[in-house]
PDB file of C-alpha atoms and ligand atoms in Angstrom:
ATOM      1  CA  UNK N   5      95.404 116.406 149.096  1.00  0.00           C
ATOM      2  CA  UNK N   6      92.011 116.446 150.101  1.00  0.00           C
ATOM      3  CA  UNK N   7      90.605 114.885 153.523  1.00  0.00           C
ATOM      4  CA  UNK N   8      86.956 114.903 155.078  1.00  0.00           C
ATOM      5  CA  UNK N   9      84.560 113.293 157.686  1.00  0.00           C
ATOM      6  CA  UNK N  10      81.560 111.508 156.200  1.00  0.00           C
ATOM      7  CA  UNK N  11      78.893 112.518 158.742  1.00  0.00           C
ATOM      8  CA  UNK N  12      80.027 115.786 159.523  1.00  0.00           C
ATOM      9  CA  UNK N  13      81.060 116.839 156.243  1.00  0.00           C
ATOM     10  CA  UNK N  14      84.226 118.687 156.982  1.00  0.00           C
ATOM     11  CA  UNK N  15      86.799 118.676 154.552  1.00  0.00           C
ATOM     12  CA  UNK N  16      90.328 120.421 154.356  1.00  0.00           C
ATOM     13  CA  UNK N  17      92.788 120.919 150.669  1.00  0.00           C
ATOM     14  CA  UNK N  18      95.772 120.581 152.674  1.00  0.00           C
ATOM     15  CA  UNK N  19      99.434 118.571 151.837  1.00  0.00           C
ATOM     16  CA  UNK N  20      99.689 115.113 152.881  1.00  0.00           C
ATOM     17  CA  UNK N  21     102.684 113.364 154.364  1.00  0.00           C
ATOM     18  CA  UNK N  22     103.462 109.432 154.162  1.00  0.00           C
ATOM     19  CA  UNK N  23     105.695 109.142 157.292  1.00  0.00           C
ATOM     20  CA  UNK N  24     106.850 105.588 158.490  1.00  0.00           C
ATOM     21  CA  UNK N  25     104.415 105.418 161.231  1.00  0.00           C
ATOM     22  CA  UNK N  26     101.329 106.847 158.816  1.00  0.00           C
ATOM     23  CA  UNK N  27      99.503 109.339 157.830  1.00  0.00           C
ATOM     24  CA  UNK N  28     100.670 113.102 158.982  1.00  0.00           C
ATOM     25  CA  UNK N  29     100.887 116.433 157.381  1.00  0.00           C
ATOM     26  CA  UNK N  30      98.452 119.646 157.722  1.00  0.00           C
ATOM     27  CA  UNK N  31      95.528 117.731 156.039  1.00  0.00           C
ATOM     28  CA  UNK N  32      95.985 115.084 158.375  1.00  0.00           C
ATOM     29  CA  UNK N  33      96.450 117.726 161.381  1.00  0.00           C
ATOM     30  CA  UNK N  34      93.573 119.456 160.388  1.00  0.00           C
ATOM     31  CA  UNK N  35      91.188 116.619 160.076  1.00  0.00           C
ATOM     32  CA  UNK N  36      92.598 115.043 162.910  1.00  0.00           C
ATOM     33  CA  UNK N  37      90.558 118.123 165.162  1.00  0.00           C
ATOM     34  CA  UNK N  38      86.968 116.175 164.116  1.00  0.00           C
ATOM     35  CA  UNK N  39      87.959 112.538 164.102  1.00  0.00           C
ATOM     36  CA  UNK N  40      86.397 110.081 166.120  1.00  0.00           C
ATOM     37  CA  UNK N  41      87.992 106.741 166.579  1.00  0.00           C
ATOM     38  CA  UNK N  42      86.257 104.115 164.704  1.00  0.00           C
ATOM     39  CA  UNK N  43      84.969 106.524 161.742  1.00  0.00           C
ATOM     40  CA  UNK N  44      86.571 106.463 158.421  1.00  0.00           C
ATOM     41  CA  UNK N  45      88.190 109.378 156.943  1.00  0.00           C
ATOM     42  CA  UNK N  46      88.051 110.003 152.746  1.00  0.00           C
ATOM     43  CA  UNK N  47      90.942 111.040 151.184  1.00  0.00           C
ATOM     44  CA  UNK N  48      91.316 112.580 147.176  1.00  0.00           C
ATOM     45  CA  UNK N  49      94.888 112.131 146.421  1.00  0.00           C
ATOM     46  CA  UNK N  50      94.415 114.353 143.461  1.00  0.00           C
ATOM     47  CA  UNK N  51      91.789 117.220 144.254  1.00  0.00           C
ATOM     48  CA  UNK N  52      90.470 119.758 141.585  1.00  0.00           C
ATOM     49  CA  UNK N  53      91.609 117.004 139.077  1.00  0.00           C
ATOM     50  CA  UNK N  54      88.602 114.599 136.935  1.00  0.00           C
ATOM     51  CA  UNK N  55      91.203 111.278 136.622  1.00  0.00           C
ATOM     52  CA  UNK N  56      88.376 109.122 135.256  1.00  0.00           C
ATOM     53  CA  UNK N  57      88.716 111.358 132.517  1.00  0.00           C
ATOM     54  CA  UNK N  58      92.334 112.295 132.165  1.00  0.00           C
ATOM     55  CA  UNK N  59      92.979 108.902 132.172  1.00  0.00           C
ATOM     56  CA  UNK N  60      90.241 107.842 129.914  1.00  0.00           C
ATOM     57  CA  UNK N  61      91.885 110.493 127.559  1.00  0.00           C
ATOM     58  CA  UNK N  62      95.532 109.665 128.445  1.00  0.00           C
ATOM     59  CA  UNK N  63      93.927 105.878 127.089  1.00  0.00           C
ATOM     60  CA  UNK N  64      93.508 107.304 123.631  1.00  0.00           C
ATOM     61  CA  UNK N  65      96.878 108.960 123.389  1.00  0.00           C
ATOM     62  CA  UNK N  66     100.007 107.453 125.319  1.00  0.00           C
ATOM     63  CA  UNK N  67     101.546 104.306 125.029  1.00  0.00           C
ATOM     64  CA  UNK N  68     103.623 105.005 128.631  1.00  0.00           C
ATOM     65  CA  UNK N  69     102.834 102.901 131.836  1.00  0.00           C
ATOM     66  CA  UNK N  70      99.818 103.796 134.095  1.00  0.00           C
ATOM     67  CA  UNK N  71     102.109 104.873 136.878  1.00  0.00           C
ATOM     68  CA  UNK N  72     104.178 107.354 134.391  1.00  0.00           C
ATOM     69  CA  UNK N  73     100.436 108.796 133.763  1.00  0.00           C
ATOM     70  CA  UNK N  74      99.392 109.131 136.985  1.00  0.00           C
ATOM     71  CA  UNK N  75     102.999 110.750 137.633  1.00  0.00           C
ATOM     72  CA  UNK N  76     101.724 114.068 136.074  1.00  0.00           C
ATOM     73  CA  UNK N  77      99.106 114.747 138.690  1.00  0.00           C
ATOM     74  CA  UNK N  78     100.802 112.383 141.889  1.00  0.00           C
ATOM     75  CA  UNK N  79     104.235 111.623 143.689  1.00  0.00           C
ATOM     76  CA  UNK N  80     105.651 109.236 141.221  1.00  0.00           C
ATOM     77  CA  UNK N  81     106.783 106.533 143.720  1.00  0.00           C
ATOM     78  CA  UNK N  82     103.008 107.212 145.303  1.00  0.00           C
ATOM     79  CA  UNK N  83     101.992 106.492 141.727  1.00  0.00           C
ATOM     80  CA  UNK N  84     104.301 103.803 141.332  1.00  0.00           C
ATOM     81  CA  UNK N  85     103.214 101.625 144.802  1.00  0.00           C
ATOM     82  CA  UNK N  86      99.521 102.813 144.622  1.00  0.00           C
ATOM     83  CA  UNK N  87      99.310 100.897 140.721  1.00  0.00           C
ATOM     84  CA  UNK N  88     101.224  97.611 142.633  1.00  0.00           C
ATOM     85  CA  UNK N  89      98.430  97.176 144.456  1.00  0.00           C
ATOM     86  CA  UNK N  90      96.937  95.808 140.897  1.00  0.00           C
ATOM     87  CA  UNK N  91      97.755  93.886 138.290  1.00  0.00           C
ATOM     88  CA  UNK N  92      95.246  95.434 136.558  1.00  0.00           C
ATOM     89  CA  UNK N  93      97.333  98.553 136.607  1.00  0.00           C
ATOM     90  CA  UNK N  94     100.330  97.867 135.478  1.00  0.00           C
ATOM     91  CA  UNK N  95     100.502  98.058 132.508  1.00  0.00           C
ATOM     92  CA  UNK N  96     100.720 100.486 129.088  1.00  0.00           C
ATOM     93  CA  UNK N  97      97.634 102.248 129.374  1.00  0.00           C
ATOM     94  CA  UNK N  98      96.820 102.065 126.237  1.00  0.00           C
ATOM     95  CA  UNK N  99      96.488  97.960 127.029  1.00  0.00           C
ATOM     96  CA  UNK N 100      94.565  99.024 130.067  1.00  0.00           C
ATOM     97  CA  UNK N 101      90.267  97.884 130.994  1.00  0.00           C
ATOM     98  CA  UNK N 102      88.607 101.116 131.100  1.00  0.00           C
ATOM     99  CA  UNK N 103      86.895  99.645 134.029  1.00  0.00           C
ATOM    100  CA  UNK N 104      90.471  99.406 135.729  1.00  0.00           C
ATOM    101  CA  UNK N 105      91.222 102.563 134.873  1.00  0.00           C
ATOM    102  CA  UNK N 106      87.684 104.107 136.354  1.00  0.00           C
ATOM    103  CA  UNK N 107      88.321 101.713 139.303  1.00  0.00           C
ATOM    104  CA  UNK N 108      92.109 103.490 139.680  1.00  0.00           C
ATOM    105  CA  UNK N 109      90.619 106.976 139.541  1.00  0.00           C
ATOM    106  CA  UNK N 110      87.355 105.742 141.879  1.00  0.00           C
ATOM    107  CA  UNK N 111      90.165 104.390 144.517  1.00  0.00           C
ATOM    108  CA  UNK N 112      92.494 107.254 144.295  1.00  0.00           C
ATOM    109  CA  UNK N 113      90.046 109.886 144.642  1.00  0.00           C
ATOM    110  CA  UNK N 114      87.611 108.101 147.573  1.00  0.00           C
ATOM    111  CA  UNK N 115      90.129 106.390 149.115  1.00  0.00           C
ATOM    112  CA  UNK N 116      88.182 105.696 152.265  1.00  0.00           C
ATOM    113  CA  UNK N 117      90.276 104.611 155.571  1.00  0.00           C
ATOM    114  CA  UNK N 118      89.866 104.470 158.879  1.00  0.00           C
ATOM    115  CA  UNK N 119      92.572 105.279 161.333  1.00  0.00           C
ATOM    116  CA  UNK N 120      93.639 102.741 164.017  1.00  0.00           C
ATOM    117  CA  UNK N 121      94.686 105.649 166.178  1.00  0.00           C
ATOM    118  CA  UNK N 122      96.414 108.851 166.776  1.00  0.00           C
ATOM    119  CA  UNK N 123     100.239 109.481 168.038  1.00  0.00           C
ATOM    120  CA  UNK N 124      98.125 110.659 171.575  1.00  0.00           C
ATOM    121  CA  UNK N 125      98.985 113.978 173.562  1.00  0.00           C
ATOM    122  CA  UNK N 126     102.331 113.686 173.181  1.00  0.00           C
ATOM    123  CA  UNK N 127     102.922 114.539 169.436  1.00  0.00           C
ATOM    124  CA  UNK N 128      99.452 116.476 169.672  1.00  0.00           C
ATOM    125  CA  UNK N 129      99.579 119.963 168.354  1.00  0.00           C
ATOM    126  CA  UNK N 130      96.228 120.907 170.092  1.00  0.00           C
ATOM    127  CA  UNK N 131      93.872 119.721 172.217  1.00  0.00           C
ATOM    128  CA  UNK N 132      90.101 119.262 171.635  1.00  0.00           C
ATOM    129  CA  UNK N 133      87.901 119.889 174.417  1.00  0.00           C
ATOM    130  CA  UNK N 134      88.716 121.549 177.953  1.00  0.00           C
ATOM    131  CA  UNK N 135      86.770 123.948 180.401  1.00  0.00           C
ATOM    132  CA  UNK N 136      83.662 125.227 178.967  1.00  0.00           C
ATOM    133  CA  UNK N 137      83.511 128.151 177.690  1.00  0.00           C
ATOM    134  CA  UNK N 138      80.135 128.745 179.075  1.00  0.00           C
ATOM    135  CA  UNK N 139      81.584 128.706 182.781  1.00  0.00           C
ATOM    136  CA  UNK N 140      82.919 131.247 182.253  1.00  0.00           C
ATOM    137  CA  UNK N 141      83.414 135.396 181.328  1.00  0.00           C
ATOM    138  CA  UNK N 142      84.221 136.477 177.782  1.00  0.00           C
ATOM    139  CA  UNK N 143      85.600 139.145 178.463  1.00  0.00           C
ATOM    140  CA  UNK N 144      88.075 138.200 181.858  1.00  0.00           C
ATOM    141  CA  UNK N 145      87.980 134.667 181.610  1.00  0.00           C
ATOM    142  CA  UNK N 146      87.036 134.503 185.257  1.00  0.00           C
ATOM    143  CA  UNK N 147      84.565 131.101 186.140  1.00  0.00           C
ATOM    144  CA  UNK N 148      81.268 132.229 187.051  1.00  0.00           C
ATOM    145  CA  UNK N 149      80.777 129.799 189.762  1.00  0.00           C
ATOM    146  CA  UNK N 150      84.272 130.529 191.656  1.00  0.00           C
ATOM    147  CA  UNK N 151      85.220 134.268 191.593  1.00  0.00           C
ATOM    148  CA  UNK N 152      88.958 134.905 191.321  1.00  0.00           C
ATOM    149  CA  UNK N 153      89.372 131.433 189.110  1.00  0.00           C
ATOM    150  CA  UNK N 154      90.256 132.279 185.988  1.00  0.00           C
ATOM    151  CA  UNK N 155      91.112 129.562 183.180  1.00  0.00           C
ATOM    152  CA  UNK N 156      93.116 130.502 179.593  1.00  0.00           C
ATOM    153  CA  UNK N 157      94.761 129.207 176.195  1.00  0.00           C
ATOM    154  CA  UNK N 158      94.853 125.559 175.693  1.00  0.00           C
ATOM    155  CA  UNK N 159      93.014 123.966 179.086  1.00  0.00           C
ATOM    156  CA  UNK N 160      90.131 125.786 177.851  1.00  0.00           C
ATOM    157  CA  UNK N 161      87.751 124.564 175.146  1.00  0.00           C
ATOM    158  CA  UNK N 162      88.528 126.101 172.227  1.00  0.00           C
ATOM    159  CA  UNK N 163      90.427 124.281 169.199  1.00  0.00           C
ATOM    160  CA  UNK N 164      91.593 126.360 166.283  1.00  0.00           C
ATOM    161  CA  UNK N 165      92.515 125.110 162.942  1.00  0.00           C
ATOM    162  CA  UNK N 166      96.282 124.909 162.017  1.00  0.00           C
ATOM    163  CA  UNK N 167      97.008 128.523 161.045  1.00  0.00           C
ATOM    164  CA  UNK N 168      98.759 130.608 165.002  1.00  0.00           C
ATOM    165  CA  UNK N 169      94.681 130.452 165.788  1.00  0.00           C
ATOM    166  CA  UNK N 170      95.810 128.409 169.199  1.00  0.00           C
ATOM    167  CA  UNK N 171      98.496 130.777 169.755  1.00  0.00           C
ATOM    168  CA  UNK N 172      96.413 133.732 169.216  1.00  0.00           C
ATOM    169  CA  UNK N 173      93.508 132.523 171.385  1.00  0.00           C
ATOM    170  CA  UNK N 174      96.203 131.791 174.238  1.00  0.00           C
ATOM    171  CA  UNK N 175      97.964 135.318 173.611  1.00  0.00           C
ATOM    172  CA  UNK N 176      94.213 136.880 173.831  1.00  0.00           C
ATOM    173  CA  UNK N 177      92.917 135.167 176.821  1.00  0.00           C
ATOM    174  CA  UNK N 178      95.851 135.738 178.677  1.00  0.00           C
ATOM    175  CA  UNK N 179      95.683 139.639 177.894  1.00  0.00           C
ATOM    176  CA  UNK N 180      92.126 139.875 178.726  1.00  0.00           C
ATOM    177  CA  UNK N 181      92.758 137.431 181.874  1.00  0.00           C
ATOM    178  CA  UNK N 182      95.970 139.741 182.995  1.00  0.00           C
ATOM    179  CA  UNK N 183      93.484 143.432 182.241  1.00  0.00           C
ATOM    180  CA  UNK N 184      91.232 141.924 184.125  1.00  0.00           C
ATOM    181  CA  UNK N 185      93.311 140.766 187.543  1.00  0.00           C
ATOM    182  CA  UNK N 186      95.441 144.609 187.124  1.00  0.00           C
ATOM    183  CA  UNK N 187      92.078 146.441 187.122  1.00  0.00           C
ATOM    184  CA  UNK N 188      90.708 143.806 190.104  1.00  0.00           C
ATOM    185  CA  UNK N 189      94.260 144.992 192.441  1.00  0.00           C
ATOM    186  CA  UNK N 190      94.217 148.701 191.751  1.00  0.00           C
TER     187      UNK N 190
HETATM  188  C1  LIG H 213     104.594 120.876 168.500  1.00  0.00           C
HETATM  189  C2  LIG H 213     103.554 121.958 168.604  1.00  0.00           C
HETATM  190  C3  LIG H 213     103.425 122.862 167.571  1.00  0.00           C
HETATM  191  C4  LIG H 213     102.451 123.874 167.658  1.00  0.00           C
HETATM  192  N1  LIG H 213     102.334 124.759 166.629  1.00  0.00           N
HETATM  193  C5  LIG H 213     101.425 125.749 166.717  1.00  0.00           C
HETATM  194  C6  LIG H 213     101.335 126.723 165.681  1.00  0.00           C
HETATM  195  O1  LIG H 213     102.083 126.703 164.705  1.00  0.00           O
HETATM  196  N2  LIG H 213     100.383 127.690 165.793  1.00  0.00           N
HETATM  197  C7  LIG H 213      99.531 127.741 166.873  1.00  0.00           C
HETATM  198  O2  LIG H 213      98.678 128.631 166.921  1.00  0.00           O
HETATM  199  N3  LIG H 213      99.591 126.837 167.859  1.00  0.00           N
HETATM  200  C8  LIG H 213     100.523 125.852 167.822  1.00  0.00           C
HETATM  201  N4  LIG H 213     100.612 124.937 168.820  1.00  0.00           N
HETATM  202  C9  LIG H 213      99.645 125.056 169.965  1.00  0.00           C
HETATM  203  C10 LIG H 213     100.116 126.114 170.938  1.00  0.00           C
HETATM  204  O3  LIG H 213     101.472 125.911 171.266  1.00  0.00           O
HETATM  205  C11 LIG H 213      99.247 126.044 172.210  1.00  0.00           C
HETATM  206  O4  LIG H 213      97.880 126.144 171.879  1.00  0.00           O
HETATM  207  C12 LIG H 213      99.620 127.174 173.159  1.00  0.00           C
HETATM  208  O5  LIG H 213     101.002 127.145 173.452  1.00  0.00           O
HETATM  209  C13 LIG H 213      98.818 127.060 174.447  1.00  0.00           C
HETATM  210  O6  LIG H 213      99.304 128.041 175.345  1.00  0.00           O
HETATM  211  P1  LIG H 213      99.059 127.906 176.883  1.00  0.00           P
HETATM  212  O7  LIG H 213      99.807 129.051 177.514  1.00  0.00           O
HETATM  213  O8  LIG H 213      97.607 127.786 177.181  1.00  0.00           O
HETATM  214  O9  LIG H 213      99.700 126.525 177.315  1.00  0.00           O
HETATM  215  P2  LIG H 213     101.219 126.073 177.271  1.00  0.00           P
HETATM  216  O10 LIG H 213     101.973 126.764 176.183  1.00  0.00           O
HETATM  217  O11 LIG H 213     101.174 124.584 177.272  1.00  0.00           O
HETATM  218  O12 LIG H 213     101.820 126.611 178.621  1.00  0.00           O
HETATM  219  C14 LIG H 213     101.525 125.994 179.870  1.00  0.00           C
HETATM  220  C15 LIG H 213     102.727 126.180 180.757  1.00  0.00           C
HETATM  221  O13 LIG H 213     102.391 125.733 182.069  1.00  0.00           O
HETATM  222  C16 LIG H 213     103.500 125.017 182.562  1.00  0.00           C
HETATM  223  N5  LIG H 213     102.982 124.125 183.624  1.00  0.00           N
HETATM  224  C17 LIG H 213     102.294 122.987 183.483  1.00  0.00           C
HETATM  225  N6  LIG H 213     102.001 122.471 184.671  1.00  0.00           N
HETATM  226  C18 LIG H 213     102.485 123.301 185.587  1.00  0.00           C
HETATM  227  C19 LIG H 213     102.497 123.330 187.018  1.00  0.00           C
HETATM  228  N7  LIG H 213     101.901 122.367 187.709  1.00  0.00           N
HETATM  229  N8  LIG H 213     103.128 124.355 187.621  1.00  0.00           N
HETATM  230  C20 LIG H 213     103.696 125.346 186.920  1.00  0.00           C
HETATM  231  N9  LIG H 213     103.727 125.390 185.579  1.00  0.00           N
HETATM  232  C21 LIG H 213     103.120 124.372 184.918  1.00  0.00           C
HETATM  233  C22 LIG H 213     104.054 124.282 181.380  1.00  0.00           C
HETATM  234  O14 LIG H 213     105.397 123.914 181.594  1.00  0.00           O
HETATM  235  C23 LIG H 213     103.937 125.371 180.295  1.00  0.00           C
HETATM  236  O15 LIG H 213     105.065 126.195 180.240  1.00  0.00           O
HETATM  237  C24 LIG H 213     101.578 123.938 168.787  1.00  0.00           C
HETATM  238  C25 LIG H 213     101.736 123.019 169.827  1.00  0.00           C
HETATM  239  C26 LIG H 213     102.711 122.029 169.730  1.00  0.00           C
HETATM  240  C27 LIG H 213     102.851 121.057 170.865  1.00  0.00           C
END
């Protein structure tokens, strides 16, 4: 699956997950890191795939139900409940509108939502935002205004994508931080 942000044009190919309370999964995760409340997110439920035309060409040749089309290239119970929405589209394809079917394909690979919310810090895998990184050194991570402060890993302001990136930049800081204080006590 495929998510972006309109305005900021960041997009992630990343798998999707329909839990009870939403939308989760890496894509989700991952887009999560740019979202602002209020501001829709774009989803393509079947990325690197032209439906309009597989199913314009499925038309032509199969007598089976929309949803056991769409089966080849989605979930078939996402298939299934994403054609209910319609009566349009469900039905043989073959006795399907092509506008219905370009309609399907338009909805399935823009469909546009916008998030009521997050699950919040607690289920949060990383933060965004934190002490500047301009306050302070790159290489000991001490704060320029207040010497023998020293901030690392996650209260800091730096958010990696899902990947050990936060992990790594926690590991590093705290390395650099800990050279940093040995050298300052020898
Ligand atoms: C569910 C989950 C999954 C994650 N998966 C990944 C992943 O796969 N890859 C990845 O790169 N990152 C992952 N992360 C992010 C990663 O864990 C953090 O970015 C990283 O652990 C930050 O390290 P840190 O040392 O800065 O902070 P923390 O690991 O949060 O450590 C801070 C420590 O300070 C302690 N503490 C807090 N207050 C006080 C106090 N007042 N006195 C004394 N001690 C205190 C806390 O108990 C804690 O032990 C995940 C995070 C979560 C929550």
């Amino acid at each position: 699956m495929a998510t972006g942000v309109k305005a900021q044009r960041i997009e992630f190919q990343e798998d999707l997950l329909f839990t009870h309370r939403g939308l989760s999964g890496p894509a989700v995760l991952q887009i999560s890191s740019y979202w602002q409340p209020g501001t829709p997110i774009t989803i393509d439920l079947a990325p690197g795939i032209d439906l309009a035309a597989a199913l314009a060409q499925a038309k032509a040749r199969s007598r089976r139900w929309i949803a056991n089309e769409l089966a080849q290239w989605l979930p078939a119970r996402l298939a299934d409940t994403w054609c209910a929405r319609q009566a349009a589209w469900q039905r043989p394809i073959n006795e399907a509108g092509d506008k219905a079917l370009a309609q399907l394909a338009e909805h399935l690979q823009r469909w546009e939502l916008t998030p009521t919310g997050t699950e919040g810090y607690a289920k949060a895998e990383v933060m965004v935002g934190g002490v500047d990184t301009r306050a302070l050194s790159s290489q000991t991570l001490e704060a320029q205004a207040q010497p023998g402060l020293y901030f690392i890993g996650e209260v800091v302001d730096v958010t990696g994508w899902l990947g050990g990136y936060n992990f790594q930049w926690a590991w590093a800081s705290a390395a650099a931080c800990a050279d940093a204080l040995a050298a300052a006590t020898q």
